[in-house]
Amino acid sequence: MIKKVSMITPEGMRGRYALVEFLTWLPTGLMIAPMVLLMSVRGLDVAQIGLVTAAYSITVVALELPTGGLADVIGRRTVLAASAVFSVAGLTMTALAGSAWMFLIASLLKGVARALSSGPAQAWYVDRLHALEGPAADLKPGLAAGGAAGSVALAIGTLTGGVLPLLVSGESLAVPVWAGGGAALILLFTVLLVMREPARQVRPRLADVLRDVPVTIGGGFRLAVRDRGLGRLLLVAVAAGVMLNSIELLTPGRLAALTGRPETAGTIYAIVAAAGFAANAVGSAIAPAVARAVGGSMRAVMLATVFTAASVGALAASVALDGVAGMVAAGAAYVVLFTGLAVSSLFRNELIHQRIVSTQRATVMSVDSLQLQFGGTVSSLVLVPLSAQVGAGGVWAVTAVIALSATLLYVRLPAARAEVPVPVREPQ
């Protein structure tokens, strides 16, 4: 019998992963600009908008770990395809919604979609690359391509979502949402087409899935506790969550104070946010070169973390400036910050993947995402309210110290254990 040779190359796998990441984040980008305005023009007050937004966040947090465990049990492709289905349903209902309860249901559907999409694509890519090149495969080029593709999608989506309502008449604010639904539908077909996985020898029954998911989640937590190095790497996500939430919640108010008009501030913030996503893409793209220049991933992640913390400090210092100078300084700090964050995030993900086996990969990535959400919650409850007393600059200064302290978690990081490769049959 002639052995069938796989035609899939590492470069081809990298391209597939980048395409999936782009389509995963494009619907989110298209929603950013019109979402709050759409709810407002359809009759929701501020309290109702807050409830709808909170429902999304609570759904994501509640399902983050179960969906990660599900991806490890039944497969990454199936879970990401289900995410696309929920995204199409949630965006369609959002576009059609005319009441608070309809927006609430749509928010729950989108929360399920987000939780399902957290981790499977990256876990799939790492598993496939390991199957092609072994556990020592260089993850940096692929993780860089995926990170850059996701950031480009967010940048393009944000700008497109802001421009589309200006180009059409009637219910113009719903147009970007319909576009997001279309992008999610394309994601569904793309996932089914390009995300090939090894054939499972035994197709799991529902009872087996319900039993194995909690076991997988528990195994992921035990691994994080037992492996002190992995625990440290996951703790870095808490600091990142604190930083991102503080910046995203306080920057619009800071720009409003500089411009004197909320409408103008909204436009400027959309531009700044898109520039931040673009900077994130640049950071992801240059990360492998940074590692080569400084002599390895560990040095690169520490330098990038210090660089990011310094950028937050510069953002804090920018509050001393007024008018155009203040806006330019804040925008520049924002762009530099997200460039450094992309570099540090890529290398941290690489270090995490070096410590986990395939059967726990999506679960651990969900734990990581949960840590990020936890950091954002801490920021919302503690630091953001503090801005009423010390101002945005004071909160950002504290945030810079927290971000800088995350560098200590990399110092003398325990060595990773070697992953035992699991034999798989490579799909065509």
Short mmCIF file of N, CA, C and O in Angstrom, two decimals, residues 42-142:
data_model
loop_
_atom_site.label_atom_id
_atom_site.label_comp_id
_atom_site.label_asym_id
_atom_site.label_seq_id
_atom_site.Cartn_x
_atom_site.Cartn_y
_atom_site.Cartn_z
N ARG A 42 -32.93 52.85 19.45
CA ARG A 42 -34.06 51.93 19.50
C ARG A 42 -34.73 51.89 20.87
O ARG A 42 -35.48 50.97 21.19
N GLY A 43 -34.43 52.92 21.69
CA GLY A 43 -35.21 53.15 22.89
C GLY A 43 -34.64 52.69 24.21
O GLY A 43 -35.28 52.85 25.25
N LEU A 44 -33.43 52.15 24.25
CA LEU A 44 -32.86 51.70 25.52
C LEU A 44 -32.22 52.88 26.24
O LEU A 44 -31.54 53.72 25.62
N ASP A 45 -32.45 52.95 27.55
CA ASP A 45 -31.80 54.00 28.33
C ASP A 45 -30.44 53.48 28.82
O ASP A 45 -30.04 52.34 28.55
N VAL A 46 -29.72 54.34 29.55
CA VAL A 46 -28.37 54.00 29.99
C VAL A 46 -28.36 52.76 30.88
O VAL A 46 -27.50 51.87 30.73
N ALA A 47 -29.32 52.65 31.79
CA ALA A 47 -29.37 51.49 32.68
C ALA A 47 -29.60 50.21 31.91
O ALA A 47 -28.99 49.16 32.20
N GLN A 48 -30.47 50.24 30.92
CA GLN A 48 -30.75 49.05 30.12
C GLN A 48 -29.54 48.65 29.27
O GLN A 48 -29.23 47.46 29.12
N ILE A 49 -28.85 49.65 28.73
CA ILE A 49 -27.64 49.37 27.95
C ILE A 49 -26.59 48.72 28.86
O ILE A 49 -25.91 47.76 28.46
N GLY A 50 -26.48 49.22 30.09
CA GLY A 50 -25.55 48.63 31.04
C GLY A 50 -25.90 47.18 31.36
O GLY A 50 -25.02 46.33 31.47
N LEU A 51 -27.19 46.89 31.49
CA LEU A 51 -27.64 45.53 31.77
C LEU A 51 -27.31 44.60 30.61
O LEU A 51 -26.84 43.47 30.82
N VAL A 52 -27.55 45.06 29.39
CA VAL A 52 -27.25 44.25 28.21
C VAL A 52 -25.76 43.96 28.13
O VAL A 52 -25.33 42.82 27.87
N THR A 53 -24.94 44.98 28.38
CA THR A 53 -23.49 44.80 28.33
C THR A 53 -23.01 43.85 29.42
O THR A 53 -22.15 42.99 29.20
N ALA A 54 -23.58 44.01 30.63
CA ALA A 54 -23.20 43.13 31.74
C ALA A 54 -23.57 41.68 31.46
O ALA A 54 -22.84 40.76 31.83
N ALA A 55 -24.71 41.46 30.81
CA ALA A 55 -25.14 40.09 30.48
C ALA A 55 -24.12 39.41 29.58
O ALA A 55 -23.82 38.21 29.74
N TYR A 56 -23.56 40.15 28.66
CA TYR A 56 -22.51 39.60 27.78
C TYR A 56 -21.30 39.17 28.60
O TYR A 56 -20.80 38.05 28.46
N SER A 57 -20.82 40.07 29.46
CA SER A 57 -19.62 39.78 30.25
C SER A 57 -19.84 38.60 31.18
O SER A 57 -18.96 37.73 31.31
N ILE A 58 -20.99 38.56 31.84
CA ILE A 58 -21.28 37.46 32.77
C ILE A 58 -21.34 36.13 32.02
O ILE A 58 -20.84 35.11 32.51
N THR A 59 -21.93 36.13 30.84
CA THR A 59 -22.02 34.91 30.04
C THR A 59 -20.64 34.40 29.66
O THR A 59 -20.34 33.20 29.75
N VAL A 60 -19.77 35.31 29.23
CA VAL A 60 -18.42 34.93 28.84
C VAL A 60 -17.67 34.32 30.03
O VAL A 60 -17.05 33.25 29.92
N VAL A 61 -17.74 34.97 31.19
CA VAL A 61 -17.03 34.49 32.38
C VAL A 61 -17.57 33.13 32.81
O VAL A 61 -16.82 32.20 33.13
N ALA A 62 -18.90 32.98 32.79
CA ALA A 62 -19.51 31.73 33.26
C ALA A 62 -19.17 30.55 32.36
O ALA A 62 -19.03 29.41 32.84
N LEU A 63 -19.02 30.80 31.06
CA LEU A 63 -18.82 29.70 30.11
C LEU A 63 -17.37 29.54 29.67
O LEU A 63 -17.05 28.61 28.91
N GLU A 64 -16.49 30.41 30.10
CA GLU A 64 -15.11 30.39 29.63
C GLU A 64 -14.45 29.03 29.84
O GLU A 64 -13.90 28.43 28.90
N LEU A 65 -14.48 28.52 31.05
CA LEU A 65 -13.84 27.23 31.33
C LEU A 65 -14.59 26.04 30.75
O LEU A 65 -13.98 25.16 30.14
N PRO A 66 -15.93 25.96 30.90
CA PRO A 66 -16.62 24.81 30.29
C PRO A 66 -16.41 24.70 28.79
O PRO A 66 -16.24 23.59 28.27
N THR A 67 -16.39 25.83 28.08
CA THR A 67 -16.20 25.75 26.63
C THR A 67 -14.77 25.37 26.27
O THR A 67 -14.53 24.68 25.27
N GLY A 68 -13.80 25.82 27.09
CA GLY A 68 -12.42 25.39 26.85
C GLY A 68 -12.27 23.90 27.06
O GLY A 68 -11.63 23.20 26.26
N GLY A 69 -12.88 23.37 28.12
CA GLY A 69 -12.86 21.93 28.35
C GLY A 69 -13.56 21.18 27.24
O GLY A 69 -13.13 20.10 26.82
N LEU A 70 -14.66 21.75 26.74
CA LEU A 70 -15.41 21.12 25.65
C LEU A 70 -14.54 21.00 24.40
O LEU A 70 -14.56 19.97 23.71
N ALA A 71 -13.76 22.04 24.12
CA ALA A 71 -12.89 22.00 22.94
C ALA A 71 -11.83 20.92 23.07
O ALA A 71 -11.44 20.28 22.07
N ASP A 72 -11.34 20.69 24.28
CA ASP A 72 -10.35 19.63 24.48
C ASP A 72 -10.97 18.25 24.38
O ASP A 72 -10.28 17.28 24.09
N VAL A 73 -12.28 18.13 24.64
CA VAL A 73 -12.93 16.82 24.64
C VAL A 73 -13.46 16.46 23.26
O VAL A 73 -13.23 15.36 22.75
N ILE A 74 -14.19 17.37 22.60
CA ILE A 74 -14.84 17.02 21.33
C ILE A 74 -14.13 17.58 20.10
O ILE A 74 -14.50 17.24 18.98
N GLY A 75 -13.14 18.45 20.30
CA GLY A 75 -12.40 18.98 19.16
C GLY A 75 -12.53 20.47 18.99
O GLY A 75 -13.57 21.06 19.24
N ARG A 76 -11.46 21.10 18.52
CA ARG A 76 -11.43 22.56 18.35
C ARG A 76 -12.32 23.02 17.20
O ARG A 76 -12.98 24.05 17.27
N ARG A 77 -12.31 22.24 16.11
CA ARG A 77 -13.08 22.62 14.92
C ARG A 77 -14.57 22.68 15.22
O ARG A 77 -15.27 23.64 14.83
N THR A 78 -15.09 21.68 15.92
CA THR A 78 -16.51 21.64 16.24
C THR A 78 -16.93 22.82 17.11
O THR A 78 -17.96 23.45 16.87
N VAL A 79 -16.11 23.13 18.10
CA VAL A 79 -16.44 24.21 19.03
C VAL A 79 -16.38 25.57 18.34
O VAL A 79 -17.25 26.42 18.55
N LEU A 80 -15.37 25.79 17.49
CA LEU A 80 -15.28 27.08 16.81
C LEU A 80 -16.40 27.23 15.78
O LEU A 80 -16.91 28.33 15.57
N ALA A 81 -16.80 26.14 15.13
CA ALA A 81 -17.95 26.21 14.22
C ALA A 81 -19.22 26.55 14.98
O ALA A 81 -20.04 27.36 14.51
N ALA A 82 -19.38 25.97 16.17
CA ALA A 82 -20.55 26.31 17.00
C ALA A 82 -20.51 27.78 17.40
O ALA A 82 -21.55 28.46 17.44
N SER A 83 -19.32 28.30 17.68
CA SER A 83 -19.18 29.73 18.00
C SER A 83 -19.68 30.59 16.85
O SER A 83 -20.38 31.59 17.06
N ALA A 84 -19.32 30.22 15.63
CA ALA A 84 -19.75 31.00 14.46
C ALA A 84 -21.27 30.98 14.33
O ALA A 84 -21.89 31.99 13.98
N VAL A 85 -21.89 29.82 14.60
CA VAL A 85 -23.35 29.72 14.52
C VAL A 85 -24.01 30.64 15.54
O VAL A 85 -24.96 31.37 15.23
N PHE A 86 -23.51 30.62 16.78
CA PHE A 86 -24.06 31.50 17.82
C PHE A 86 -23.82 32.97 17.47
O PHE A 86 -24.67 33.83 17.75
N SER A 87 -22.69 33.27 16.86
CA SER A 87 -22.40 34.65 16.47
C SER A 87 -23.37 35.13 15.40
O SER A 87 -23.88 36.26 15.48
N VAL A 88 -23.64 34.29 14.40
CA VAL A 88 -24.62 34.66 13.36
C VAL A 88 -25.98 34.91 13.99
O VAL A 88 -26.65 35.91 13.69
N ALA A 89 -26.40 34.03 14.90
CA ALA A 89 -27.70 34.19 15.56
C ALA A 89 -27.75 35.46 16.40
O ALA A 89 -28.73 36.22 16.36
N GLY A 90 -26.69 35.71 17.18
CA GLY A 90 -26.66 36.89 18.04
C GLY A 90 -26.65 38.19 17.27
O GLY A 90 -27.36 39.15 17.62
N LEU A 91 -25.88 38.25 16.19
CA LEU A 91 -25.80 39.47 15.40
C LEU A 91 -27.09 39.71 14.62
O LEU A 91 -27.53 40.86 14.45
N THR A 92 -27.70 38.64 14.14
CA THR A 92 -28.98 38.79 13.43
C THR A 92 -30.04 39.34 14.37
O THR A 92 -30.80 40.26 14.00
N MET A 93 -30.11 38.79 15.59
CA MET A 93 -31.09 39.29 16.55
C MET A 93 -30.78 40.73 16.95
O MET A 93 -31.70 41.53 17.13
N THR A 94 -29.51 41.07 17.07
CA THR A 94 -29.13 42.46 17.38
C THR A 94 -29.62 43.41 16.30
O THR A 94 -30.17 44.47 16.58
N ALA A 95 -29.43 43.03 15.04
CA ALA A 95 -29.84 43.89 13.94
C ALA A 95 -31.36 44.08 13.89
O ALA A 95 -31.85 45.13 13.48
N LEU A 96 -32.11 43.06 14.34
CA LEU A 96 -33.56 43.11 14.29
C LEU A 96 -34.19 43.60 15.59
O LEU A 96 -35.39 43.91 15.61
N ALA A 97 -33.42 43.66 16.67
CA ALA A 97 -33.97 43.94 18.00
C ALA A 97 -34.62 45.31 18.07
O ALA A 97 -34.10 46.29 17.55
N GLY A 98 -35.79 45.34 18.75
CA GLY A 98 -36.49 46.60 18.94
C GLY A 98 -36.87 46.83 20.39
O GLY A 98 -37.60 47.78 20.69
N SER A 99 -36.37 45.98 21.29
CA SER A 99 -36.70 46.12 22.71
C SER A 99 -35.52 45.64 23.54
O SER A 99 -34.60 44.98 23.04
N ALA A 100 -35.56 45.98 24.84
CA ALA A 100 -34.46 45.63 25.73
C ALA A 100 -34.30 44.11 25.84
O ALA A 100 -33.17 43.60 25.85
N TRP A 101 -35.42 43.38 25.91
CA TRP A 101 -35.29 41.94 26.09
C TRP A 101 -34.70 41.26 24.87
O TRP A 101 -33.96 40.27 24.98
N MET A 102 -34.98 41.80 23.67
CA MET A 102 -34.39 41.23 22.47
C MET A 102 -32.88 41.49 22.42
O MET A 102 -32.10 40.61 22.06
N PHE A 103 -32.49 42.71 22.81
CA PHE A 103 -31.05 43.01 22.89
C PHE A 103 -30.38 42.14 23.95
O PHE A 103 -29.22 41.72 23.79
N LEU A 104 -31.09 41.85 25.04
CA LEU A 104 -30.53 41.02 26.11
C LEU A 104 -30.29 39.60 25.60
O LEU A 104 -29.21 39.02 25.85
N ILE A 105 -31.26 39.03 24.90
CA ILE A 105 -31.08 37.69 24.34
C ILE A 105 -29.93 37.68 23.33
O ILE A 105 -29.10 36.76 23.31
N ALA A 106 -29.88 38.71 22.50
CA ALA A 106 -28.78 38.81 21.53
C ALA A 106 -27.43 38.87 22.23
O ALA A 106 -26.46 38.25 21.78
N SER A 107 -27.38 39.61 23.35
CA SER A 107 -26.14 39.72 24.10
C SER A 107 -25.72 38.38 24.69
O SER A 107 -24.54 38.03 24.70
N LEU A 108 -26.69 37.60 25.16
CA LEU A 108 -26.39 36.27 25.68
C LEU A 108 -25.84 35.36 24.58
O LEU A 108 -24.87 34.62 24.80
N LEU A 109 -26.45 35.42 23.40
CA LEU A 109 -25.97 34.61 22.28
C LEU A 109 -24.54 35.00 21.89
O LEU A 109 -23.69 34.13 21.62
N LYS A 110 -24.27 36.30 21.86
CA LYS A 110 -22.92 36.75 21.51
C LYS A 110 -21.92 36.38 22.60
O LYS A 110 -20.74 36.10 22.31
N GLY A 111 -22.36 36.36 23.87
CA GLY A 111 -21.49 35.94 24.95
C GLY A 111 -21.12 34.47 24.82
O GLY A 111 -19.95 34.08 25.05
N VAL A 112 -22.09 33.63 24.45
CA VAL A 112 -21.81 32.21 24.22
C VAL A 112 -20.81 32.07 23.08
O VAL A 112 -19.85 31.28 23.16
N ALA A 113 -21.01 32.84 22.00
CA ALA A 113 -20.10 32.77 20.86
C ALA A 113 -18.68 33.16 21.26
O ALA A 113 -17.71 32.51 20.86
N ARG A 114 -18.55 34.21 22.06
CA ARG A 114 -17.22 34.66 22.48
C ARG A 114 -16.54 33.61 23.35
O ARG A 114 -15.34 33.33 23.20
N ALA A 115 -17.28 33.02 24.28
CA ALA A 115 -16.70 32.00 25.15
C ALA A 115 -16.25 30.79 24.33
O ALA A 115 -15.17 30.22 24.57
N LEU A 116 -17.05 30.38 23.36
CA LEU A 116 -16.69 29.23 22.52
C LEU A 116 -15.46 29.51 21.67
O LEU A 116 -14.71 28.59 21.34
N SER A 117 -15.25 30.77 21.28
CA SER A 117 -14.14 31.10 20.39
C SER A 117 -12.84 31.36 21.13
O SER A 117 -11.79 31.57 20.50
N SER A 118 -12.84 31.32 22.43
CA SER A 118 -11.66 31.67 23.23
C SER A 118 -10.73 30.47 23.36
O SER A 118 -10.94 29.61 24.21
N GLY A 119 -9.74 30.39 22.49
CA GLY A 119 -8.73 29.35 22.64
C GLY A 119 -8.69 28.27 21.57
O GLY A 119 -7.60 27.79 21.24
N PRO A 120 -9.83 27.80 21.01
CA PRO A 120 -9.76 26.65 20.09
C PRO A 120 -8.86 26.86 18.88
O PRO A 120 -8.14 25.93 18.49
N ALA A 121 -8.91 28.03 18.26
CA ALA A 121 -8.11 28.24 17.04
C ALA A 121 -6.62 28.15 17.34
O ALA A 121 -5.86 27.49 16.62
N GLN A 122 -6.19 28.82 18.42
CA GLN A 122 -4.77 28.78 18.76
C GLN A 122 -4.35 27.38 19.19
O GLN A 122 -3.26 26.90 18.82
N ALA A 123 -5.20 26.70 19.97
CA ALA A 123 -4.89 25.33 20.38
C ALA A 123 -4.79 24.43 19.14
O ALA A 123 -3.91 23.56 19.07
N TRP A 124 -5.70 24.61 18.18
CA TRP A 124 -5.66 23.82 16.95
C TRP A 124 -4.36 24.05 16.20
O TRP A 124 -3.71 23.09 15.75
N TYR A 125 -3.94 25.29 16.07
CA TYR A 125 -2.71 25.59 15.33
C TYR A 125 -1.49 24.95 15.99
O TYR A 125 -0.66 24.32 15.33
N VAL A 126 -1.38 25.10 17.30
CA VAL A 126 -0.23 24.54 18.01
C VAL A 126 -0.20 23.02 17.88
O VAL A 126 0.84 22.41 17.62
N ASP A 127 -1.36 22.39 18.04
CA ASP A 127 -1.44 20.93 17.88
C ASP A 127 -1.03 20.49 16.48
O ASP A 127 -0.28 19.52 16.31
N ARG A 128 -1.51 21.17 15.47
CA ARG A 128 -1.20 20.78 14.09
C ARG A 128 0.27 20.99 13.77
O ARG A 128 0.89 20.19 13.07
N LEU A 129 0.85 22.10 14.28
CA LEU A 129 2.27 22.35 14.03
C LEU A 129 3.12 21.31 14.74
O LEU A 129 4.13 20.83 14.21
N HIS A 130 2.74 20.94 15.96
CA HIS A 130 3.46 19.89 16.67
C HIS A 130 3.36 18.56 15.92
O HIS A 130 4.32 17.78 15.90
N ALA A 131 2.21 18.29 15.32
CA ALA A 131 2.06 17.05 14.55
C ALA A 131 2.96 17.05 13.33
O ALA A 131 3.45 15.99 12.91
N LEU A 132 3.20 18.23 12.74
CA LEU A 132 4.05 18.33 11.55
C LEU A 132 5.53 18.35 11.89
O LEU A 132 6.34 17.71 11.20
N GLU A 133 5.91 19.08 12.95
CA GLU A 133 7.33 19.33 13.22
C GLU A 133 7.81 18.85 14.57
O GLU A 133 8.99 18.99 14.88
N GLY A 134 6.90 18.32 15.39
CA GLY A 134 7.31 17.85 16.71
C GLY A 134 7.14 18.92 17.77
O GLY A 134 6.91 20.10 17.48
N PRO A 135 7.28 18.52 19.07
CA PRO A 135 7.05 19.44 20.18
C PRO A 135 8.00 20.63 20.22
O PRO A 135 7.70 21.64 20.86
N ALA A 136 9.15 20.51 19.54
CA ALA A 136 10.13 21.61 19.55
C ALA A 136 9.88 22.63 18.44
O ALA A 136 10.69 23.53 18.24
N ALA A 137 8.77 22.52 17.74
CA ALA A 137 8.48 23.44 16.63
C ALA A 137 8.45 24.89 17.10
O ALA A 137 8.01 25.19 18.21
N ASP A 138 8.93 25.78 16.25
CA ASP A 138 8.94 27.21 16.57
C ASP A 138 7.53 27.78 16.39
O ASP A 138 7.02 27.85 15.27
N LEU A 139 6.91 28.18 17.49
CA LEU A 139 5.54 28.69 17.46
C LEU A 139 5.45 30.16 17.08
O LEU A 139 4.38 30.65 16.72
N LYS A 140 6.55 30.88 17.20
CA LYS A 140 6.51 32.35 17.07
C LYS A 140 5.95 32.85 15.74
O LYS A 140 5.09 33.72 15.74
N PRO A 141 6.42 32.31 14.59
CA PRO A 141 5.88 32.86 13.33
C PRO A 141 4.37 32.71 13.21
O PRO A 141 3.68 33.63 12.76
N GLY A 142 3.83 31.55 13.59
CA GLY A 142 2.39 31.33 13.48
C GLY A 142 1.59 32.16 14.46
O GLY A 142 0.56 32.75 14.10
#
